[in-house]
Tab-separated table of C-alpha atoms and ligand atoms in Angstrom:
chain	number	residue	atom	x	y	z
A	27	MET	CA	27.584	-15.083	20.900
A	28	LYS	CA	28.280	-11.212	19.201
A	29	ASP	CA	28.634	-12.748	15.841
A	30	LEU	CA	25.873	-14.757	16.336
A	31	ASN	CA	23.979	-11.717	16.461
A	32	SER	CA	25.741	-10.263	13.314
A	33	VAL	CA	24.593	-13.330	11.510
A	34	TRP	CA	21.407	-12.830	12.619
A	35	ARG	CA	20.461	-9.427	11.880
A	36	LYS	CA	22.083	-9.422	8.441
A	37	LEU	CA	19.215	-12.555	7.922
A	38	SER	CA	16.857	-11.785	5.936
A	39	PRO	CA	13.189	-10.990	6.917
A	40	ALA	CA	11.602	-14.222	5.739
A	41	PHE	CA	13.994	-16.692	6.987
A	42	LYS	CA	13.840	-15.294	9.988
A	43	LEU	CA	10.345	-15.282	10.009
A	44	THR	CA	10.328	-19.115	8.993
A	45	THR	CA	13.434	-19.968	11.748
A	46	ALA	CA	10.755	-18.667	14.161
A	47	TYR	CA	7.896	-20.347	12.820
A	48	VAL	CA	9.822	-23.591	12.145
A	49	ALA	CA	10.796	-23.439	16.465
A	50	ILE	CA	7.637	-22.935	17.354
A	51	LEU	CA	7.149	-25.948	15.621
A	52	MET	CA	9.573	-27.430	16.511
A	53	LEU	CA	9.338	-26.601	19.470
A	54	ILE	CA	5.492	-28.062	19.751
A	55	SER	CA	6.222	-31.164	18.524
A	56	LEU	CA	9.159	-32.346	19.941
A	57	PHE	CA	7.088	-32.279	22.728
A	58	PHE	CA	5.123	-34.314	22.378
A	59	SER	CA	6.823	-36.536	21.029
A	60	ALA	CA	8.867	-37.031	24.768
A	61	VAL	CA	5.290	-37.034	25.500
A	62	LEU	CA	3.891	-39.735	23.367
A	63	TYR	CA	7.018	-42.017	23.796
A	64	ASN	CA	7.232	-42.153	27.825
A	65	LEU	CA	4.067	-43.569	28.020
A	66	ALA	CA	4.262	-45.742	24.581
A	67	ALA	CA	8.047	-47.201	26.212
A	68	ASN	CA	5.540	-47.135	29.269
A	69	GLN	CA	2.772	-49.364	27.970
A	70	LEU	CA	5.522	-52.166	25.902
A	71	ALA	CA	7.200	-52.248	29.678
A	72	ASN	CA	4.080	-53.838	30.971
A	73	SER	CA	3.039	-55.332	28.679
A	74	LEU	CA	6.227	-57.345	28.269
A	75	ARG	CA	5.905	-58.018	32.001
A	76	LYS	CA	2.144	-58.511	32.152
A	77	GLN	CA	2.771	-61.721	28.828
A	78	TYR	CA	6.483	-62.571	31.264
A	79	VAL	CA	4.262	-63.270	34.947
A	80	GLN	CA	1.251	-65.032	33.075
A	81	LEU	CA	2.702	-67.668	30.759
A	82	GLN	CA	0.174	-69.995	29.530
A	83	ARG	CA	-0.519	-73.590	30.589
A	84	PRO	CA	-0.720	-76.405	28.116
A	85	ASN	CA	-4.352	-77.456	30.365
A	86	GLY	CA	-4.901	-73.575	31.330
A	87	SER	CA	-3.729	-73.406	34.475
A	88	THR	CA	-1.412	-69.666	34.559
A	89	VAL	CA	2.033	-69.473	36.462
A	90	ILE	CA	2.912	-66.519	38.574
A	91	ILE	CA	7.470	-66.289	38.516
A	92	PRO	CA	9.119	-64.694	40.860
A	93	SER	CA	9.494	-61.409	40.246
A	94	GLY	CA	13.007	-59.992	40.113
A	95	ALA	CA	15.087	-58.694	37.304
A	96	PRO	CA	13.583	-60.218	34.452
A	97	PRO	CA	15.852	-62.416	31.361
A	98	THR	CA	17.759	-60.805	30.006
A	99	GLN	CA	15.558	-62.259	26.414
A	100	VAL	CA	12.301	-59.308	27.992
A	101	GLN	CA	14.377	-56.504	28.057
A	102	GLU	CA	16.926	-56.234	24.895
A	103	GLU	CA	13.040	-57.181	23.705
A	104	LEU	CA	11.955	-53.833	25.956
A	105	GLU	CA	15.115	-52.196	24.916
A	106	ASN	CA	15.148	-52.854	20.574
A	107	GLY	CA	11.070	-51.590	21.197
A	108	LYS	CA	12.377	-48.035	22.879
A	109	ARG	CA	15.148	-48.356	20.024
A	110	ASN	CA	11.958	-48.548	17.293
A	111	LEU	CA	9.788	-45.975	19.107
A	112	PHE	CA	12.084	-43.170	19.318
A	113	LEU	CA	13.848	-44.479	16.145
A	114	GLN	CA	10.327	-43.525	13.766
A	115	LEU	CA	10.005	-40.931	16.290
A	116	ALA	CA	12.895	-39.864	15.335
A	117	TYR	CA	11.914	-40.169	11.669
A	118	PHE	CA	7.866	-38.316	12.107
A	119	ASN	CA	10.088	-34.966	13.876
A	120	ALA	CA	12.822	-35.173	10.829
A	121	ILE	CA	9.768	-34.900	8.026
A	122	ILE	CA	7.934	-32.439	10.157
A	123	LEU	CA	10.583	-30.163	9.791
A	124	ALA	CA	11.624	-30.378	5.782
A	125	LEU	CA	7.731	-29.885	5.134
A	126	SER	CA	7.400	-26.606	8.194
A	127	GLY	CA	10.224	-25.224	6.431
A	128	ALA	CA	9.708	-25.282	3.174
A	129	ILE	CA	5.174	-24.187	4.518
A	130	SER	CA	6.948	-22.120	6.881
A	131	TYR	CA	9.098	-20.340	3.987
A	132	LEU	CA	6.478	-19.866	1.452
A	133	LEU	CA	3.886	-18.122	3.900
A	134	ALA	CA	6.535	-15.749	5.679
A	135	LYS	CA	6.901	-14.598	1.889
A	136	GLN	CA	3.192	-13.797	2.341
A	137	THR	CA	2.319	-12.274	5.140
A	138	LEU	CA	5.846	-10.184	4.249
A	139	ARG	CA	5.376	-9.762	0.494
A	140	PRO	CA	2.648	-5.985	1.708
A	141	ILE	CA	4.120	-4.688	4.051
A	142	GLU	CA	7.388	-4.847	2.167
A	143	GLU	CA	6.152	-3.085	-0.624
A	144	ALA	CA	4.197	-0.566	1.275
A	145	LEU	CA	7.796	-0.127	2.804
A	146	ALA	CA	8.698	0.395	-0.607
A	147	THR	CA	6.209	2.300	-0.905
A	148	GLN	CA	7.511	4.531	1.425
A	149	THR	CA	10.850	5.458	1.146
A	150	ARG	CA	9.931	6.036	-2.433
A	151	PHE	CA	7.435	8.558	-1.771
A	152	THR	CA	10.181	9.954	0.890
A	153	ALA	CA	12.135	10.012	-1.946
A	154	ASP	CA	10.394	12.247	-3.766
A	155	ALA	CA	9.343	14.339	-1.492
A	156	SER	CA	12.544	15.759	-0.420
A	157	HIS	CA	13.869	15.821	-3.943
A	158	GLU	CA	10.833	17.965	-4.479
A	159	LEU	CA	11.449	19.764	-1.365
A	160	ARG	CA	14.851	20.544	-2.473
A	161	THR	CA	14.746	21.909	-5.746
A	162	PRO	CA	12.934	25.244	-4.739
A	163	LEU	CA	14.516	25.317	-1.607
A	164	THR	CA	18.244	24.860	-3.691
A	165	ALA	CA	17.537	27.071	-5.804
A	166	MET	CA	16.050	30.203	-3.106
A	167	GLN	CA	19.542	29.688	-1.445
A	168	THR	CA	21.554	30.604	-5.039
A	169	GLU	CA	19.707	33.021	-5.496
A	170	ILE	CA	20.261	34.617	-1.792
A	171	GLU	CA	24.229	34.028	-1.619
A	172	VAL	CA	24.875	35.380	-4.732
A	173	SER	CA	22.766	38.390	-4.760
A	174	LEU	CA	24.392	38.665	-0.547
A	175	ARG	CA	28.335	38.374	-2.698
A	176	ASP	CA	26.845	40.650	-4.592
A	177	LYS	CA	27.637	44.462	-2.620
A	178	LYS	CA	26.340	46.755	-5.593
A	179	LEU	CA	23.315	44.891	-5.267
A	180	SER	CA	20.552	48.215	-6.146
A	181	LEU	CA	16.953	47.990	-4.143
A	182	SER	CA	15.174	46.627	-7.562
A	183	GLU	CA	17.176	44.776	-8.419
A	184	ALA	CA	16.830	43.400	-4.662
A	185	LYS	CA	13.378	42.934	-5.643
A	186	GLU	CA	13.471	41.649	-7.814
A	187	GLN	CA	15.566	39.497	-6.140
A	188	LEU	CA	12.607	38.421	-3.328
A	189	LYS	CA	9.707	38.239	-6.003
A	190	SER	CA	11.751	35.372	-7.061
A	191	ASN	CA	11.826	34.238	-3.779
A	192	LEU	CA	8.356	34.072	-2.754
A	193	GLU	CA	6.913	32.731	-6.355
A	194	GLU	CA	9.661	29.716	-5.290
A	195	VAL	CA	8.232	29.680	-1.955
A	196	GLY	CA	4.783	29.828	-3.233
A	197	LYS	CA	6.212	26.124	-4.815
A	198	LEU	CA	6.444	25.176	-1.798
A	199	ARG	CA	3.473	25.989	0.095
A	200	THR	CA	1.721	24.614	-2.996
A	201	LEU	CA	3.633	21.045	-2.266
A	202	ALA	CA	3.716	21.435	1.881
A	203	ASP	CA	-1.067	21.860	1.243
A	204	SER	CA	-0.307	18.635	-1.553
A	205	LEU	CA	1.759	16.673	0.849
A	206	LEU	CA	-0.537	17.456	3.826
A	207	ARG	CA	-4.177	16.156	1.387
A	208	LEU	CA	-2.443	12.934	0.290
A	209	ALA	CA	-1.679	12.240	3.986
A	210	ARG	CA	-5.566	13.386	5.055
A	211	ASN	CA	-7.002	11.558	1.888
A	212	GLY	CA	-5.017	8.796	3.201
A	213	SER	CA	-7.752	7.941	6.283
A	214	SER	CA	-11.229	9.039	5.917
A	215	GLN	CA	-11.718	10.631	8.905
A	216	GLY	CA	-13.309	13.936	9.544
A	217	MET	CA	-15.606	12.737	7.121
A	218	GLU	CA	-19.511	13.207	6.384
A	219	TYR	CA	-21.624	11.423	3.987
A	220	LYS	CA	-24.253	12.950	3.607
A	221	VAL	CA	-26.776	12.882	0.430
A	222	VAL	CA	-25.540	16.201	-1.332
A	223	LYS	CA	-26.751	17.715	-4.849
A	224	LEU	CA	-24.135	17.615	-7.884
A	225	ASP	CA	-25.498	20.735	-8.087
A	226	ASN	CA	-23.921	22.081	-5.174
A	227	ILE	CA	-20.929	20.414	-5.281
A	228	VAL	CA	-19.625	21.044	-9.483
A	229	SER	CA	-20.717	24.920	-8.570
A	230	TYR	CA	-18.411	24.863	-5.124
A	231	ALA	CA	-15.329	23.901	-7.276
A	232	THR	CA	-15.979	26.269	-9.963
A	233	LYS	CA	-16.278	28.822	-7.422
A	234	GLN	CA	-12.466	28.310	-6.017
A	235	ILE	CA	-12.181	27.431	-9.829
A	236	LYS	CA	-13.058	30.267	-11.501
A	237	ALA	CA	-10.047	32.680	-10.787
A	238	GLU	CA	-7.778	30.630	-13.843
A	239	ALA	CA	-10.248	30.229	-15.932
A	240	SER	CA	-11.220	33.208	-16.590
A	241	LYS	CA	-6.922	33.893	-17.116
A	242	LYS	CA	-6.284	31.458	-18.942
A	243	ARG	CA	-9.538	32.584	-21.723
A	244	ILE	CA	-11.226	29.846	-20.525
A	245	VAL	CA	-15.087	29.075	-20.383
A	246	ILE	CA	-16.252	25.704	-17.703
A	247	LYS	CA	-19.399	24.464	-19.301
A	248	ASN	CA	-21.960	23.366	-16.564
A	249	LYS	CA	-23.907	20.658	-18.055
A	250	VAL	CA	-24.960	19.294	-15.026
A	251	LYS	CA	-27.190	22.427	-14.005
A	252	ALA	CA	-30.611	21.684	-15.516
A	253	ASN	CA	-29.798	17.792	-14.033
A	254	SER	CA	-31.006	16.663	-10.421
A	255	ILE	CA	-28.546	13.714	-8.948
A	256	LYS	CA	-27.637	13.084	-5.483
A	257	LEU	CA	-25.045	10.799	-4.284
A	258	LYS	CA	-23.813	10.265	-1.058
A	259	ALA	CA	-20.765	12.079	-0.597
A	260	ASP	CA	-18.229	14.455	1.880
A	261	THR	CA	-18.869	17.667	0.040
A	262	LYS	CA	-15.742	18.628	0.705
A	263	SER	CA	-14.014	15.890	-0.785
A	264	MET	CA	-16.252	15.666	-3.701
A	265	THR	CA	-15.411	18.903	-3.979
A	266	GLU	CA	-12.087	18.668	-3.477
A	267	LEU	CA	-12.152	16.091	-6.169
A	268	LEU	CA	-13.578	18.047	-9.348
A	269	VAL	CA	-11.501	21.342	-8.418
A	270	ILE	CA	-8.263	18.935	-8.619
A	271	LEU	CA	-10.251	17.086	-12.240
A	272	LEU	CA	-10.975	21.112	-13.847
A	273	ASP	CA	-7.310	23.045	-12.745
A	274	ASN	CA	-5.607	19.518	-14.602
A	275	ALA	CA	-8.213	21.256	-17.531
A	276	ILE	CA	-6.506	24.526	-17.160
A	277	LYS	CA	-3.541	24.150	-17.171
A	278	TYR	CA	-3.416	21.495	-19.818
A	279	SER	CA	-5.392	23.632	-22.369
A	280	GLN	CA	-4.832	26.250	-24.496
A	281	PRO	CA	-6.415	29.644	-24.082
A	282	LYS	CA	-9.661	30.101	-25.172
A	283	THR	CA	-10.070	26.870	-25.362
A	284	ASN	CA	-13.599	25.328	-23.263
A	285	VAL	CA	-13.966	22.940	-19.857
A	286	GLU	CA	-17.404	20.890	-20.432
A	287	ILE	CA	-18.048	18.920	-16.903
A	288	LEU	CA	-21.303	16.262	-17.397
A	289	ALA	CA	-23.400	13.467	-15.657
A	290	LYS	CA	-25.176	10.326	-16.391
A	291	GLN	CA	-26.896	7.981	-13.667
A	292	THR	CA	-27.503	4.588	-14.426
A	293	SER	CA	-28.856	1.941	-12.289
A	294	ARG	CA	-25.920	1.487	-10.765
A	295	TYR	CA	-23.364	4.333	-10.642
A	296	THR	CA	-23.405	8.009	-11.120
A	297	GLN	CA	-20.637	9.268	-13.585
A	298	ILE	CA	-20.148	13.508	-13.854
A	299	LYS	CA	-17.506	14.152	-16.581
A	300	VAL	CA	-14.429	16.462	-16.838
A	301	LYS	CA	-13.750	16.898	-20.263
A	302	ASP	CA	-11.793	19.937	-21.969
A	303	HIS	CA	-9.786	20.231	-25.220
A	304	GLY	CA	-6.661	20.193	-24.665
A	305	GLN	CA	-2.904	18.679	-25.249
A	306	GLY	CA	-4.097	15.431	-24.374
A	307	ILE	CA	-2.147	12.380	-22.614
A	308	PRO	CA	0.108	10.150	-24.568
A	309	LYS	CA	-0.397	6.446	-24.275
A	310	VAL	CA	2.824	5.302	-21.762
A	311	ASP	CA	1.829	7.847	-19.155
A	312	LEU	CA	-1.751	6.642	-18.934
A	313	ASP	CA	-0.636	4.276	-17.193
A	314	HIS	CA	1.086	6.172	-14.986
A	315	ILE	CA	-0.627	9.404	-14.623
A	316	PHE	CA	-2.132	7.941	-11.013
A	317	GLU	CA	1.225	7.474	-9.342
A	318	ARG	CA	2.285	9.944	-6.760
A	319	PHE	CA	4.396	12.529	-8.104
A	320	TYR	CA	4.286	10.869	-12.008
A	321	ARG	CA	4.412	14.163	-13.878
A	322	SER	CA	4.222	13.017	-18.029
A	323	ASP	CA	7.734	14.550	-19.580
A	324	SER	CA	5.133	17.583	-21.570
A	325	ALA	CA	3.938	18.276	-18.060
A	326	ARG	CA	7.814	18.657	-17.141
A	327	SER	CA	9.185	20.461	-19.921
A	328	LYS	CA	6.741	23.346	-19.041
A	329	ASN	CA	8.501	24.726	-16.390
A	330	SER	CA	4.919	27.227	-16.512
A	331	ILE	CA	2.952	24.012	-15.659
A	332	ASN	CA	3.356	24.111	-12.398
A	333	GLY	CA	2.582	21.435	-10.149
A	334	TYR	CA	4.452	18.062	-8.796
A	335	GLY	CA	1.826	15.319	-10.259
A	336	LEU	CA	0.394	14.512	-6.255
A	337	GLY	CA	-3.386	15.920	-7.835
A	338	LEU	CA	-4.509	13.089	-9.555
A	339	SER	CA	-3.493	10.836	-6.905
A	340	ILE	CA	-5.181	12.459	-4.496
A	341	ALA	CA	-7.962	12.228	-6.583
A	342	ALA	CA	-8.134	8.913	-7.298
A	343	LYS	CA	-7.341	8.338	-3.602
A	344	ILE	CA	-10.809	10.495	-3.256
A	345	ALA	CA	-12.604	9.004	-5.589
A	346	GLN	CA	-11.710	4.654	-3.967
A	347	GLN	CA	-12.928	6.265	-0.634
A	348	HIS	CA	-16.230	6.949	-1.792
A	349	GLY	CA	-16.155	3.300	-3.408
A	350	GLY	CA	-15.681	4.664	-7.102
A	351	ASN	CA	-12.514	5.222	-9.019
A	352	ILE	CA	-11.376	7.752	-11.688
A	353	GLU	CA	-11.456	6.435	-15.802
A	354	VAL	CA	-9.932	8.447	-18.511
A	355	TRP	CA	-9.630	8.770	-21.857
A	356	SER	CA	-6.914	11.067	-24.058
A	357	LYS	CA	-6.157	11.178	-27.472
A	358	ILE	CA	-2.952	14.050	-28.056
A	359	GLY	CA	-3.780	17.339	-29.845
A	360	LYS	CA	-8.091	16.321	-29.050
A	361	GLY	CA	-8.079	16.327	-25.234
A	362	SER	CA	-8.872	14.204	-22.188
A	363	VAL	CA	-12.020	13.374	-20.261
A	364	PHE	CA	-12.096	12.447	-17.172
A	365	THR	CA	-14.511	9.640	-15.855
A	366	ILE	CA	-15.779	10.146	-12.227
A	367	VAL	CA	-17.450	6.543	-11.241
A	368	ILE	CA	-18.839	5.701	-7.368
A	369	PRO	CA	-21.532	3.758	-6.739
A	370	ARG	CA	-25.833	4.759	-7.201
A	371	GLN	CA	-27.621	6.550	-4.055
A	372	THR	CA	-30.506	4.573	-3.567
A	373	LYS	CA	-32.235	5.851	-1.816
B	430	ADP	P1	0.377	17.990	-12.301
B	430	ADP	O1	-1.045	18.054	-12.821
B	430	ADP	O2	0.561	18.965	-10.943
B	430	ADP	O3	1.367	17.572	-11.923
B	430	ADP	P2	-1.893	15.372	-12.294
B	430	ADP	O4	-1.744	14.560	-10.664
B	430	ADP	O5	-2.573	16.656	-11.810
B	430	ADP	O6	-0.601	16.703	-11.059
B	430	ADP	O7	-1.404	14.753	-13.634
B	430	ADP	C1	-0.200	13.622	-13.571
B	430	ADP	C2	0.023	14.068	-15.474
B	430	ADP	O8	-0.888	14.014	-15.617
B	430	ADP	C3	0.562	15.365	-15.409
B	430	ADP	O9	1.775	16.321	-15.618
B	430	ADP	C4	0.040	15.661	-16.940
B	430	ADP	O10	0.966	15.219	-17.724
B	430	ADP	C5	-1.059	14.710	-16.624
B	430	ADP	N1	-2.584	15.385	-16.562
B	430	ADP	C6	-3.553	15.133	-15.640
B	430	ADP	N2	-4.595	16.010	-16.689
B	430	ADP	C7	-4.093	16.013	-17.342
B	430	ADP	C8	-5.518	17.202	-19.139
B	430	ADP	N3	-6.156	16.783	-18.601
B	430	ADP	N4	-4.897	16.645	-19.950
B	430	ADP	C9	-3.211	16.597	-19.696
B	430	ADP	N5	-2.617	16.079	-19.865
B	430	ADP	C10	-3.401	15.682	-18.571
């Protein structure tokens, strides 16, 4: 029994589900076959008895043969009929078994695919998140251990050490914030969709990013102001989306350049563009930048550019929650344009 259990546990989920489907189908089929067999066998026995009892004479009168055991010839005929019936039902059940096995296996595979994919994404996400958490933690641990071992550690060195630790703590905090945002953006709970002016969202976002921009002396040109575009959105998350795009535009641009925010409406869509004149994104990365934890090699190698590759996946999720998406155009050395496209507010 234990052996059977361990063999069962080792089987693939698709195979287990197939077995369950087939078992249910076969139970139903066998039950109805048994009922059918009994009914048909009884009917056969009755009709044989009738044929035997009511023998037609050439002149039309009926001869009733006394009751008792029917002659062996009739018994044989009944047994033959039953055997044929049994064989036909067995044949029919074998076909059902083969067909249901094949169809159930295909169905089980199809049912399990999205579950397996979600599980794989979840596992990858957990592994990536753990890896990103480990890096600053390991750096901090090593630094603290070295300092503790150093008996001649001066006050200024200790302060330097604390400063470096604080930087790592800052990184961990940013990561924890991004992970929380990602978890929160997974559901639309708490989102309030109202008709809002795009001007307002743009000014909330630029306010939040102002300090970062001025550190690099980057000018954010808001070309939406004169517009009176309205959209149905959750103000908080739409502002967050714009902040992510503006933050990236600043991070991946040279100092003293411009970042522009533009907007336009077609009959069906509202488009909001964030345009920078920065380093641009290599073609090979364009298909992946919206994946969680994806960072282009240039972003990874430049330690000064902070980030975990979570911003754009959060941004894409917010756009999706508004029924839209984000498009990107980019050219190395020229810059990038990220366009938020959401269905137009018609009322
Ligand atoms: P992060 O910026 O934290 O690395 P994101 O998810 O926001 O993560 O971006 C993913 C990657 O896309 C970045 O690592 C970077 O390589 C690239 N990227 C995003 N925005 C820009 C931009 N405006 N200019 C150049 N590269 C960008």
